[in-house]
Coordinates of N, CA and C and ligand atoms in Angstrom, one line a residue:
M108 N -38.7 30.3 14.1 CA -38.5 30.0 15.6 C -39.2 29.8 16.3
E109 N -39.7 28.8 17.0 CA -41.1 28.8 17.9 C -41.0 29.7 19.1
N110 N -40.5 30.5 19.6 CA -40.8 31.2 20.2 C -39.8 32.9 20.2
N111 N -40.4 33.8 20.3 CA -40.5 35.0 19.8 C -40.2 35.6 21.9
A112 N -39.9 34.7 22.3 CA -39.0 35.1 23.9 C -38.0 36.0 23.4
L113 N -37.7 36.9 24.2 CA -37.1 37.7 24.9 C -35.5 36.5 25.3
I114 N -36.1 36.3 26.7 CA -35.4 34.9 26.9 C -36.9 33.9 26.8
A115 N -36.0 32.3 26.7 CA -36.7 31.2 26.9 C -35.7 30.3 27.3
L116 N -36.8 29.3 28.2 CA -35.5 28.7 28.9 C -36.4 27.4 28.8
R117 N -36.0 25.9 29.0 CA -36.6 25.0 28.2 C -35.9 24.2 29.2
A118 N -36.7 23.1 30.3 CA -36.5 21.8 30.9 C -35.2 22.0 31.3
I119 N -35.1 23.1 32.2 CA -33.5 23.2 33.0 C -33.0 23.0 34.3
D120 N -32.0 21.9 34.4 CA -31.2 21.5 35.1 C -30.0 21.9 35.3
F121 N -29.8 22.1 36.7 CA -28.5 22.9 37.3 C -28.4 22.6 38.9
G122 N -26.9 21.5 38.4 CA -26.5 21.9 40.1 C -24.7 22.0 40.0
Y123 N -24.3 22.5 40.9 CA -23.1 23.4 41.7 C -22.8 21.5 41.5
P124 N -20.8 21.2 41.1 CA -20.5 20.7 41.2 C -20.8 19.4 42.9
G125 N -20.8 18.2 42.6 CA -21.1 18.1 44.0 C -22.0 18.6 45.3
G126 N -22.7 19.4 45.0 CA -23.4 19.5 45.6 C -25.3 18.8 45.1
P127 N -26.1 19.6 45.8 CA -27.9 18.7 45.1 C -28.5 19.4 44.1
Q128 N -28.7 18.5 43.2 CA -29.2 19.7 41.6 C -30.3 20.8 42.7
V129 N -30.2 22.2 41.8 CA -30.3 23.4 42.5 C -32.1 23.9 41.0
L130 N -31.8 24.2 40.1 CA -32.7 23.8 39.0 C -32.6 22.6 39.0
K131 N -34.3 22.4 37.8 CA -34.9 21.0 38.2 C -36.3 21.9 37.3
N132 N -35.9 21.5 35.8 CA -36.8 20.7 35.2 C -37.5 22.5 35.0
L133 N -36.5 23.8 34.5 CA -37.3 24.3 35.1 C -37.1 25.9 33.5
D134 N -39.2 25.6 33.7 CA -39.1 26.1 31.9 C -39.2 27.5 32.7
L135 N -38.8 29.4 31.9 CA -39.6 30.5 32.1 C -38.9 31.8 31.1
D136 N -40.4 32.1 30.4 CA -40.2 33.4 29.2 C -39.8 34.5 30.0
L137 N -39.4 35.2 29.0 CA -39.7 36.5 29.1 C -39.8 37.6 28.0
H138 N -40.9 38.0 27.9 CA -41.0 38.4 26.8 C -40.9 40.1 26.0
A139 N -41.1 40.9 25.5 CA -40.5 41.7 25.6 C -41.7 42.7 26.2
G140 N -41.3 44.0 26.6 CA -42.0 44.8 27.4 C -42.6 44.4 28.8
E141 N -42.3 43.2 29.5 CA -42.4 42.3 30.4 C -41.8 42.4 31.5
R142 N -42.6 42.6 32.5 CA -41.7 43.7 33.8 C -42.3 42.1 35.4
L143 N -41.0 41.2 35.0 CA -41.7 40.2 36.1 C -40.6 40.6 36.9
G144 N -41.2 39.9 38.2 CA -40.8 40.1 39.5 C -40.3 38.8 40.3
L145 N -39.1 38.0 40.8 CA -38.9 36.7 41.4 C -38.7 37.3 42.6
L146 N -39.6 36.9 43.5 CA -40.3 36.9 45.2 C -40.1 35.2 45.3
A147 N -38.3 34.6 46.4 CA -38.6 33.2 46.8 C -37.9 33.0 47.5
P148 N -37.7 32.4 48.7 CA -37.1 32.5 49.8 C -35.2 32.4 49.7
N149 N -34.1 32.7 50.2 CA -32.7 32.8 50.0 C -32.1 30.7 49.4
G150 N -31.4 31.3 48.5 CA -30.8 29.4 48.9 C -31.8 28.5 47.6
S151 N -32.7 29.3 47.0 CA -34.4 28.6 45.9 C -33.3 28.8 45.2
G152 N -32.1 29.4 44.7 CA -31.9 29.3 43.0 C -31.5 30.8 42.0
K153 N -32.6 31.5 42.1 CA -32.5 32.1 42.0 C -31.1 33.2 41.2
T154 N -30.0 33.4 42.2 CA -28.9 34.3 41.7 C -28.3 33.0 40.3
T155 N -28.6 31.3 40.6 CA -28.3 30.4 39.7 C -29.1 31.1 38.6
L156 N -30.2 30.5 38.9 CA -30.7 30.9 37.5 C -30.3 32.1 36.5
F157 N -30.4 33.5 37.2 CA -29.4 34.1 36.1 C -27.9 34.3 35.3
H158 N -27.4 33.0 36.5 CA -25.9 33.0 36.2 C -26.0 32.0 34.8
V159 N -27.3 31.7 35.2 CA -27.7 30.2 34.0 C -28.2 30.8 32.7
I160 N -28.4 31.8 32.6 CA -29.0 33.0 31.7 C -27.9 32.9 30.8
M161 N -27.5 33.8 31.9 CA -26.6 34.5 30.9 C -24.8 33.7 30.3
G162 N -25.4 32.5 30.8 CA -24.7 31.3 30.7 C -22.9 31.2 31.0
L163 N -22.8 31.8 32.6 CA -21.8 32.2 33.7 C -21.6 30.4 34.1
L164 N -22.9 29.3 33.6 CA -23.6 28.7 34.6 C -23.2 27.6 33.5
K165 N -23.2 26.4 33.0 CA -23.7 25.7 32.3 C -24.9 25.1 32.9
P166 N -25.8 24.4 32.2 CA -27.1 23.3 32.9 C -26.8 22.2 32.5
I167 N -27.3 21.1 33.0 CA -26.8 19.5 32.9 C -27.5 19.3 32.0
R168 N -28.7 20.0 31.9 CA -29.9 19.4 31.1 C -30.4 20.8 30.1
G169 N -31.4 20.4 29.0 CA -32.2 21.8 29.0 C -32.1 22.4 27.5
R170 N -32.8 23.8 27.2 CA -32.1 24.7 26.5 C -32.5 25.6 27.0
I171 N -32.1 26.7 25.9 CA -31.7 27.9 26.1 C -31.7 29.0 24.5
I172 N -33.0 29.9 25.3 CA -32.8 30.6 23.5 C -32.9 31.7 24.0
L173 N -32.1 32.5 23.3 CA -31.5 34.2 23.8 C -31.9 35.0 22.6
F174 N -33.0 35.7 22.4 CA -33.2 36.5 21.3 C -33.6 36.0 20.6
G175 N -34.7 35.0 20.6 CA -34.4 33.9 19.3 C -33.8 32.7 19.1
Q176 N -32.6 32.8 19.6 CA -30.9 32.0 18.8 C -31.0 31.1 20.0
P177 N -30.6 29.4 19.7 CA -30.6 28.8 20.5 C -28.9 29.2 21.4
A178 N -29.0 29.6 22.6 CA -27.6 29.3 22.8 C -27.0 28.9 23.6
E179 N -25.7 27.6 23.0 CA -25.5 26.7 23.2 C -23.9 26.6 23.9
K180 N -22.7 27.6 22.3 CA -21.2 27.5 22.8 C -21.1 28.5 23.3
E181 N -20.5 28.4 23.7 CA -19.3 30.4 25.1 C -20.4 31.5 23.8
A182 N -19.5 31.2 22.5 CA -19.5 32.6 21.5 C -21.5 32.6 21.3
D183 N -22.0 32.3 21.6 CA -23.1 32.0 21.2 C -24.3 32.8 23.2
F184 N -23.8 32.7 24.0 CA -24.0 33.2 25.0 C -22.7 35.1 25.4
A185 N -21.8 34.8 24.5 CA -21.1 35.9 24.4 C -21.6 37.4 23.7
A186 N -22.3 36.9 22.7 CA -23.0 38.1 21.8 C -24.3 38.3 22.9
A187 N -24.6 37.4 23.3 CA -26.0 37.7 24.5 C -26.6 38.7 25.1
R188 N -24.8 38.3 25.5 CA -24.4 38.8 27.2 C -24.5 40.5 27.0
R189 N -23.9 41.1 25.3 CA -23.5 42.1 25.2 C -24.8 43.0 24.6
R190 N -26.6 42.4 25.2 CA -28.1 43.0 25.2 C -28.7 42.3 26.2
I191 N -28.3 42.0 26.8 CA -28.4 41.7 28.2 C -27.6 42.4 29.8
G192 N -28.3 42.6 30.4 CA -26.9 43.3 31.5 C -28.3 42.1 33.0
L193 N -26.8 42.4 33.1 CA -27.1 42.0 34.5 C -26.4 42.3 36.2
L194 N -27.7 43.1 36.9 CA -27.4 43.8 38.2 C -26.4 42.7 38.8
F195 N -25.4 41.4 39.2 CA -24.7 41.7 40.3 C -25.5 41.3 41.9
Q196 N -25.7 40.2 42.5 CA -26.3 40.6 43.9 C -25.4 41.1 44.2
D197 N -23.8 40.6 44.2 CA -23.0 40.9 45.5 C -22.2 42.5 44.0
A198 N -22.1 43.2 44.9 CA -21.4 44.8 43.9 C -19.7 44.5 43.4
D199 N -19.7 43.9 44.5 CA -17.8 43.7 44.3 C -17.5 42.7 43.4
D200 N -18.8 41.4 42.6 CA -18.9 41.2 40.9 C -18.7 42.0 40.3
Q201 N -19.8 43.2 40.5 CA -19.5 44.2 39.4 C -18.5 45.1 39.4
L202 N -17.8 45.3 40.4 CA -16.9 47.0 39.9 C -15.8 45.8 40.3
F203 N -14.5 46.8 39.4 CA -13.1 46.6 39.6 C -12.2 47.6 39.1
S204 N -12.7 48.9 38.5 CA -12.2 49.7 38.3 C -11.5 50.8 39.3
P205 N -10.4 52.0 39.3 CA -10.5 52.2 40.8 C -11.4 53.5 40.8
T206 N -12.2 54.2 40.1 CA -13.1 55.2 40.0 C -13.9 54.7 39.2
V207 N -15.4 55.4 39.9 CA -16.2 55.3 39.4 C -16.6 55.9 37.8
L208 N -15.9 56.3 37.2 CA -15.8 57.0 36.1 C -15.3 56.0 34.9
E209 N -14.0 55.6 35.5 CA -13.5 54.2 34.8 C -14.2 53.2 34.4
D210 N -15.3 52.6 36.3 CA -15.6 51.9 36.3 C -16.8 52.1 34.9
V211 N -17.7 52.8 34.8 CA -19.0 53.1 34.2 C -19.0 53.4 32.6
A212 N -17.6 53.7 32.2 CA -17.3 54.2 30.9 C -17.0 52.3 30.5
F213 N -16.1 51.6 31.2 CA -15.2 50.3 30.9 C -17.0 49.7 29.4
G214 N -17.9 49.5 30.2 CA -19.0 48.2 29.6 C -18.9 49.4 28.4
P215 N -19.0 50.7 27.5 CA -19.5 50.8 26.3 C -18.0 51.1 25.9
L216 N -17.3 51.0 26.3 CA -16.0 51.5 25.5 C -15.2 49.6 25.2
N217 N -15.9 48.5 25.7 CA -16.1 47.4 25.6 C -16.7 47.3 24.3
L218 N -17.9 47.9 24.4 CA -18.6 47.5 23.2 C -18.4 48.2 22.4
G219 N -17.4 48.7 22.5 CA -16.7 49.2 21.0 C -16.9 51.1 20.9
K220 N -17.5 51.6 22.2 CA -17.0 52.9 21.6 C -15.9 53.3 21.6
S221 N -16.2 54.5 20.9 CA -14.8 55.5 21.3 C -14.8 56.1 23.1
R222 N -13.3 57.2 23.6 CA -12.6 57.2 24.9 C -14.1 58.1 25.2
D223 N -14.1 59.1 24.1 CA -15.4 60.2 24.3 C -17.1 59.9 24.7
E224 N -16.8 59.0 24.1 CA -18.5 58.8 23.4 C -19.1 58.1 24.7
A225 N -17.6 57.1 25.5 CA -18.0 55.8 26.9 C -17.8 57.2 27.4
I226 N -16.7 58.2 28.1 CA -16.7 58.8 29.2 C -18.5 59.5 29.0
A227 N -19.1 59.4 27.5 CA -20.4 60.6 27.3 C -21.1 60.0 27.9
V228 N -20.8 58.6 28.1 CA -22.2 57.7 28.6 C -22.6 57.7 29.8
A229 N -20.8 57.5 30.1 CA -20.7 57.3 31.3 C -21.7 58.7 32.0
R230 N -20.7 59.7 31.3 CA -21.5 60.5 32.5 C -23.3 61.0 32.7
Q231 N -24.1 60.8 31.3 CA -25.1 61.4 31.4 C -25.5 59.7 33.0
T232 N -25.7 58.7 32.3 CA -25.3 57.8 33.3 C -26.3 58.3 35.1
L233 N -24.4 58.8 34.7 CA -24.6 58.6 36.5 C -25.6 59.6 36.4
A234 N -25.2 61.0 36.2 CA -26.4 61.8 35.8 C -28.2 61.2 36.3
R235 N -28.7 60.5 35.3 CA -29.1 60.0 35.5 C -29.8 59.3 37.5
L236 N -29.0 58.1 37.6 CA -29.1 58.1 39.1 C -28.7 58.9 39.8
G237 N -28.5 60.3 39.5 CA -28.1 60.8 40.7 C -26.6 61.0 41.1
L238 N -26.0 60.7 40.5 CA -24.1 60.5 40.6 C -24.0 61.2 40.4
T239 N -24.1 62.5 40.2 CA -23.1 63.5 39.2 C -22.1 64.1 40.9
G240 N -20.8 64.1 40.1 CA -20.1 64.2 41.4 C -20.0 63.1 42.4
F241 N -19.8 61.5 40.9 CA -19.2 60.8 41.7 C -17.9 60.5 40.8
E242 N -18.0 60.8 39.6 CA -17.0 60.1 39.0 C -15.9 60.2 39.2
N243 N -14.6 61.0 40.5 CA -13.6 60.3 40.3 C -13.4 59.7 41.7
R244 N -14.2 59.8 42.7 CA -14.8 58.6 43.9 C -14.3 57.4 44.0
V245 N -13.2 57.2 44.7 CA -12.5 55.3 44.6 C -13.9 54.2 44.8
T246 N -13.9 53.6 43.7 CA -15.1 52.6 43.7 C -15.5 51.8 45.5
F247 N -13.8 51.2 45.1 CA -13.9 50.2 46.6 C -14.4 51.1 48.1
R248 N -14.3 52.3 48.3 CA -14.3 53.0 49.3 C -15.8 53.7 49.2
L249 N -16.5 53.2 48.5 CA -17.8 53.9 49.1 C -18.8 52.8 49.6
S250 N -20.1 53.9 50.4 CA -21.0 52.3 51.0 C -21.5 51.4 49.9
G251 N -22.4 50.9 50.6 CA -23.5 49.5 49.9 C -23.9 50.0 48.8
G252 N -24.7 51.4 49.2 CA -25.8 51.7 48.8 C -25.2 52.6 47.7
E253 N -23.8 53.3 47.6 CA -23.4 54.3 46.5 C -22.8 53.1 45.7
K254 N -22.3 51.8 45.9 CA -21.9 51.1 44.8 C -23.4 49.6 44.6
R255 N -23.8 50.1 44.8 CA -25.1 49.5 43.6 C -26.2 50.3 43.2
L256 N -26.1 51.6 43.5 CA -26.6 52.4 42.2 C -25.1 52.7 41.1
V257 N -24.4 52.7 41.9 CA -22.9 52.6 40.5 C -23.1 51.2 39.9
S258 N -23.0 50.0 40.6 CA -23.5 49.0 39.9 C -24.6 49.4 38.8
L259 N -25.6 49.6 39.3 CA -26.2 49.9 38.1 C -26.3 50.8 37.2
A260 N -25.8 51.7 37.5 CA -24.7 52.4 36.5 C -24.3 51.9 35.1
T261 N -23.3 50.7 35.7 CA -22.0 50.3 34.3 C -22.9 49.3 34.3
V262 N -24.3 49.1 34.3 CA -25.0 47.7 33.6 C -25.6 49.2 32.1
L263 N -26.6 50.1 33.0 CA -27.5 50.8 31.8 C -26.6 51.9 31.1
A264 N -25.0 51.9 31.5 CA -24.5 52.6 30.4 C -24.4 51.9 29.1
M265 N -24.0 50.4 29.3 CA -24.1 49.9 28.2 C -25.5 49.6 27.3
E266 N -26.5 50.3 28.0 CA -27.6 50.1 27.1 C -28.6 49.1 26.7
P267 N -28.5 47.7 27.3 CA -28.7 46.2 27.2 C -30.5 46.7 27.0
E268 N -31.0 45.6 26.4 CA -31.7 45.1 25.8 C -32.7 44.5 27.3
V269 N -32.6 44.2 27.7 CA -33.4 42.8 28.6 C -32.4 43.7 30.1
L270 N -32.8 43.3 31.1 CA -32.2 43.8 32.5 C -32.4 42.3 32.9
L271 N -31.1 41.9 34.0 CA -32.0 40.8 35.5 C -31.2 41.6 37.2
L272 N -32.3 41.9 37.3 CA -31.9 42.8 38.9 C -31.6 41.9 39.7
D273 N -30.6 41.6 40.4 CA -30.4 40.5 41.4 C -30.8 41.4 42.7
E274 N -31.6 41.2 43.2 CA -31.8 42.6 44.4 C -30.8 43.9 44.6
P275 N -31.6 44.8 44.1 CA -31.3 46.0 43.3 C -31.1 46.8 44.7
T276 N -32.5 46.6 46.0 CA -32.5 47.9 46.8 C -31.5 47.3 48.3
T277 N -30.4 46.2 48.3 CA -29.1 46.3 48.8 C -29.1 46.6 49.5
G278 N -28.8 47.1 50.9 CA -27.9 48.3 51.2 C -28.2 49.9 50.8
L279 N -29.9 50.2 49.9 CA -30.7 51.5 49.8 C -31.2 52.0 51.2
D280 N -31.5 52.6 51.3 CA -32.2 53.8 52.2 C -33.4 54.1 51.8
D281 N -34.1 54.1 52.3 CA -35.8 54.3 51.7 C -36.2 55.2 50.7
R282 N -35.2 56.7 51.1 CA -35.7 57.4 49.8 C -34.7 56.8 48.2
T283 N -33.9 56.1 48.7 CA -32.9 56.0 47.4 C -33.9 54.7 46.6
R284 N -34.1 54.2 47.5 CA -35.3 53.2 46.6 C -36.1 53.6 46.2
E285 N -37.0 54.5 46.8 CA -38.2 55.3 45.9 C -37.4 56.0 45.0
T286 N -36.6 56.4 45.1 CA -36.4 57.1 43.8 C -35.5 55.9 42.3
L287 N -34.6 54.8 43.1 CA -34.8 54.0 42.7 C -36.2 53.2 41.8
A288 N -37.4 52.7 41.9 CA -38.0 52.3 41.8 C -39.0 53.0 41.2
D289 N -38.7 54.6 41.0 CA -39.3 55.3 39.6 C -38.8 55.5 38.4
L290 N -37.4 55.0 38.9 CA -36.5 55.1 38.0 C -36.1 53.8 36.9
I291 N -36.5 52.5 38.0 CA -36.9 50.7 37.2 C -38.0 51.5 36.3
S292 N -38.9 51.4 36.9 CA -40.5 51.6 36.3 C -40.6 52.0 34.5
D293 N -39.6 53.5 35.3 CA -39.6 54.3 33.8 C -38.9 53.1 32.9
L294 N -38.0 52.8 33.2 CA -37.3 52.2 32.2 C -37.9 51.3 30.6
D295 N -37.7 51.8 29.4 CA -38.6 51.0 28.5 C -37.6 49.7 27.7
L296 N -37.4 48.8 29.2 CA -36.5 48.0 28.7 C -38.0 46.7 29.8
A297 N -37.1 45.5 29.0 CA -38.4 44.1 29.6 C -37.0 44.0 30.6
Y298 N -37.5 43.2 31.9 CA -36.6 43.5 33.3 C -37.3 41.8 34.0
I299 N -36.3 40.8 34.6 CA -36.8 40.2 35.5 C -35.4 40.9 37.0
L300 N -36.4 41.1 37.8 CA -35.9 41.6 39.0 C -35.6 41.0 40.2
I301 N -35.4 40.1 40.9 CA -35.8 38.9 41.9 C -34.9 40.3 43.3
S302 N -36.1 40.4 44.3 CA -36.0 41.0 45.1 C -36.9 40.2 46.1
H303 N -37.1 40.5 48.0 CA -37.2 40.4 49.0 C -38.3 41.6 49.1
N304 N -38.4 42.3 48.7 CA -39.2 43.7 48.9 C -40.5 43.9 47.7
T305 N -41.7 43.5 48.7 CA -42.6 43.5 48.0 C -43.6 44.6 47.4
R306 N -43.2 45.7 48.8 CA -43.3 47.3 48.6 C -42.8 47.9 46.2
F307 N -41.5 46.9 46.8 CA -40.6 47.8 45.2 C -40.7 46.8 44.9
L308 N -41.3 45.4 44.6 CA -42.3 44.7 44.1 C -43.3 45.6 43.1
E309 N -43.7 45.9 43.9 CA -45.2 46.3 43.3 C -45.0 47.8 42.6
Q310 N -43.6 48.4 43.2 CA -43.8 50.1 42.3 C -43.1 49.2 40.6
T311 N -42.7 47.9 40.9 CA -41.7 47.8 39.1 C -42.2 46.7 38.4
V312 N -42.8 46.0 39.1 CA -43.0 45.0 38.2 C -44.5 44.7 37.7
D313 N -44.9 43.9 37.2 CA -46.8 43.2 36.4 C -47.0 42.2 37.1
A314 N -46.1 41.3 37.4 CA -46.1 40.2 37.8 C -45.0 39.5 39.1
T315 N -45.5 39.2 39.8 CA -43.9 38.0 40.2 C -44.3 37.0 40.7
Y316 N -43.4 36.1 40.3 CA -43.7 34.8 40.5 C -42.4 34.4 41.8
S317 N -42.8 33.1 42.3 CA -42.0 32.3 43.1 C -41.1 31.1 42.0
M318 N -41.0 30.9 43.1 CA -39.8 29.5 42.4 C -39.3 29.3 44.6
E319 N -39.7 27.1 43.6 CA -39.9 26.7 44.7 C -39.7 24.9 44.3
D320 N -38.7 24.5 44.2 CA -38.4 22.7 44.5 C -37.9 22.8 42.8
G321 N -36.7 23.4 42.5 CA -35.9 24.2 41.8 C -36.5 25.0 40.3
H322 N -38.1 24.8 40.7 CA -38.6 26.0 38.8 C -39.1 26.7 39.9
I323 N -39.6 27.4 38.2 CA -40.5 28.8 39.0 C -42.4 28.5 39.2
K324 N -42.1 28.7 39.5 CA -44.1 29.2 40.3 C -44.8 30.0 40.3
T325 N -45.6 29.1 38.7 CA -46.6 30.6 38.0 C -47.6 30.9 38.4
D326 N -48.3 29.7 39.1 CA -49.9 29.2 39.5 C -50.2 30.0 40.6
E327 N -49.3 31.3 41.7 CA -50.3 31.8 42.2 C -49.2 33.0 42.2
A328 N -48.8 33.6 41.5 CA -48.7 35.4 40.5 C -48.6 35.8 41.1
L329 N -48.4 36.8 41.2 CA -48.7 38.0 42.4 C -49.1 38.9 41.5
H330 N -50.3 39.8 41.2 CA -50.5 40.8 40.2 C -50.8 42.2 40.8
F331 N -49.7 42.8 40.8 CA -49.7 44.1 41.5 C -50.4 45.5 40.6
H332 N -50.0 45.7 39.5 CA -50.6 46.5 39.1 C -51.4 46.5 38.1
E333 N -53.1 46.1 38.8 CA -54.0 45.1 37.6 C -54.9 46.0 37.6
H334 N -55.2 47.1 37.9 CA -55.6 48.8 36.7 C -54.4 49.9 36.0
V335 N -53.4 49.0 36.3 CA -52.7 50.4 35.5 C -52.2 49.8 34.4
H336 N -52.1 48.2 34.1 CA -51.3 47.1 32.9 C -52.2 47.0 32.8
A337 N -52.6 46.4 31.3 CA -53.3 44.7 30.9 C -52.4 44.5 31.5
H338 N -53.5 43.2 32.1 CA -53.4 41.3 32.0 C -51.8 40.7 31.3
R339 N -51.4 40.0 31.6 CA -50.8 39.3 29.8 C -50.3 38.4 30.7
H340 N -51.2 37.8 31.7 CA -51.5 36.5 32.2 C -52.8 35.9 32.9
G341 N -53.5 36.7 32.1 CA -54.9 36.7 32.5 C -56.0 35.9 33.2
R342 N -55.1 34.6 32.7 CA -55.6 32.8 33.6 C -55.2 32.9 34.0
I343 N -54.1 33.4 35.1 CA -53.9 32.5 36.8 C -54.3 34.0 37.5
P344 N -55.0 33.0 38.4 CA -55.2 33.5 39.1 C -54.8 34.6 40.1
H345 N -55.4 35.6 40.5 CA -54.0 37.0 40.5 C -54.8 37.5 42.2
Q346 N -54.1 38.1 42.9 CA -54.8 39.0 44.3 C -55.2 40.0 43.6
H347 N -55.7 40.6 44.5 CA -55.8 42.1 44.4 C -55.9 42.5 45.8
E348 N -55.0 43.9 45.3 CA -54.5 43.9 47.4 C -55.1 45.0 48.1
Ligands
ADP502 N1 -21.2 28.3 44.2 C1 -21.2 27.7 44.2 N2 -21.6 26.4 44.8 C2 -22.0 25.5 45.3 N3 -23.2 25.4 45.9 C3 -23.5 27.5 46.0 C4 -23.2 28.3 45.2 N4 -23.6 29.1 44.7 C5 -25.5 28.9 45.4 N5 -24.9 27.3 45.8 C6 -26.0 26.8 46.0 O1 -27.1 26.0 45.6 C7 -28.4 26.8 45.9 C8 -29.2 28.1 45.2 O2 -28.4 29.5 45.6 P1 -28.3 30.7 44.8 O3 -29.1 30.5 43.7 O4 -27.5 31.2 45.7 O5 -30.1 30.8 45.7 P2 -31.0 32.8 46.4 O6 -30.2 33.5 45.2 O7 -32.4 32.2 45.5 O8 -30.8 33.2 47.1 C9 -28.1 27.5 47.7 O9 -28.1 25.7 48.2 C10 -26.4 27.8 47.9 O10 -26.3 26.8 48.8
MG503 MG1 -29.7 35.5 45.8

């Protein structure tokens, strides 16, 4: 294969039916171990980009290569979705079971785990997120911040190889946000993280890209962790803060 990236997008064009083009000639690569931030104004197309990667929206033009395989048919995306965890921007798109434990166990069950295994993974994941005791809570009665954490639990319980996190800090108080930053930065996973919170990005990613005019802007990528991690984009000018 031409490309050993986990996710590779080439010359992607996308527009919603009857609307303007949202993604234009967009290129993106995410390699193993890479932790990428995406910071751009509302309406830039960030969420749309994640949905295109997952095969939830079909581009008008361009190529998507996931784990080295061209993703074209629904079956290709369905296979990749078992390996890529998407945290939806809106928790109500993620949570649908009556109770927290059922919601978190749903993914592992769906991936073929036994009921006992799925529940064990769900309990472990809840514990990791500080949600022990939430098992029997009614999902739709949770606060916004609690829904955010339970949503993340449903994603992590599926043991993905790549994460796409769409504004994970929405609704979280400062303390929970700090805990989440520690947890995410400790994950041994590649991810793309959309956030407007520069402190959170600073704590969790190695480089932050912007989006403008339908494509990723890498030329002014912010590199926060320059003294901790090796530069993967050393040729790109970066800011020292
Ligand atoms: N389901 C939809 N139908 C039509 N237009 C949409 C839909 N979702 C988003 N858009 C439009 O696409 C553009 C990009 O939206 P979005 O990807 O949500 O941006 P971001 O996540 O960066 O805020 C916006 O102009 C938005 O209004
Ligand atoms: Mg969005």
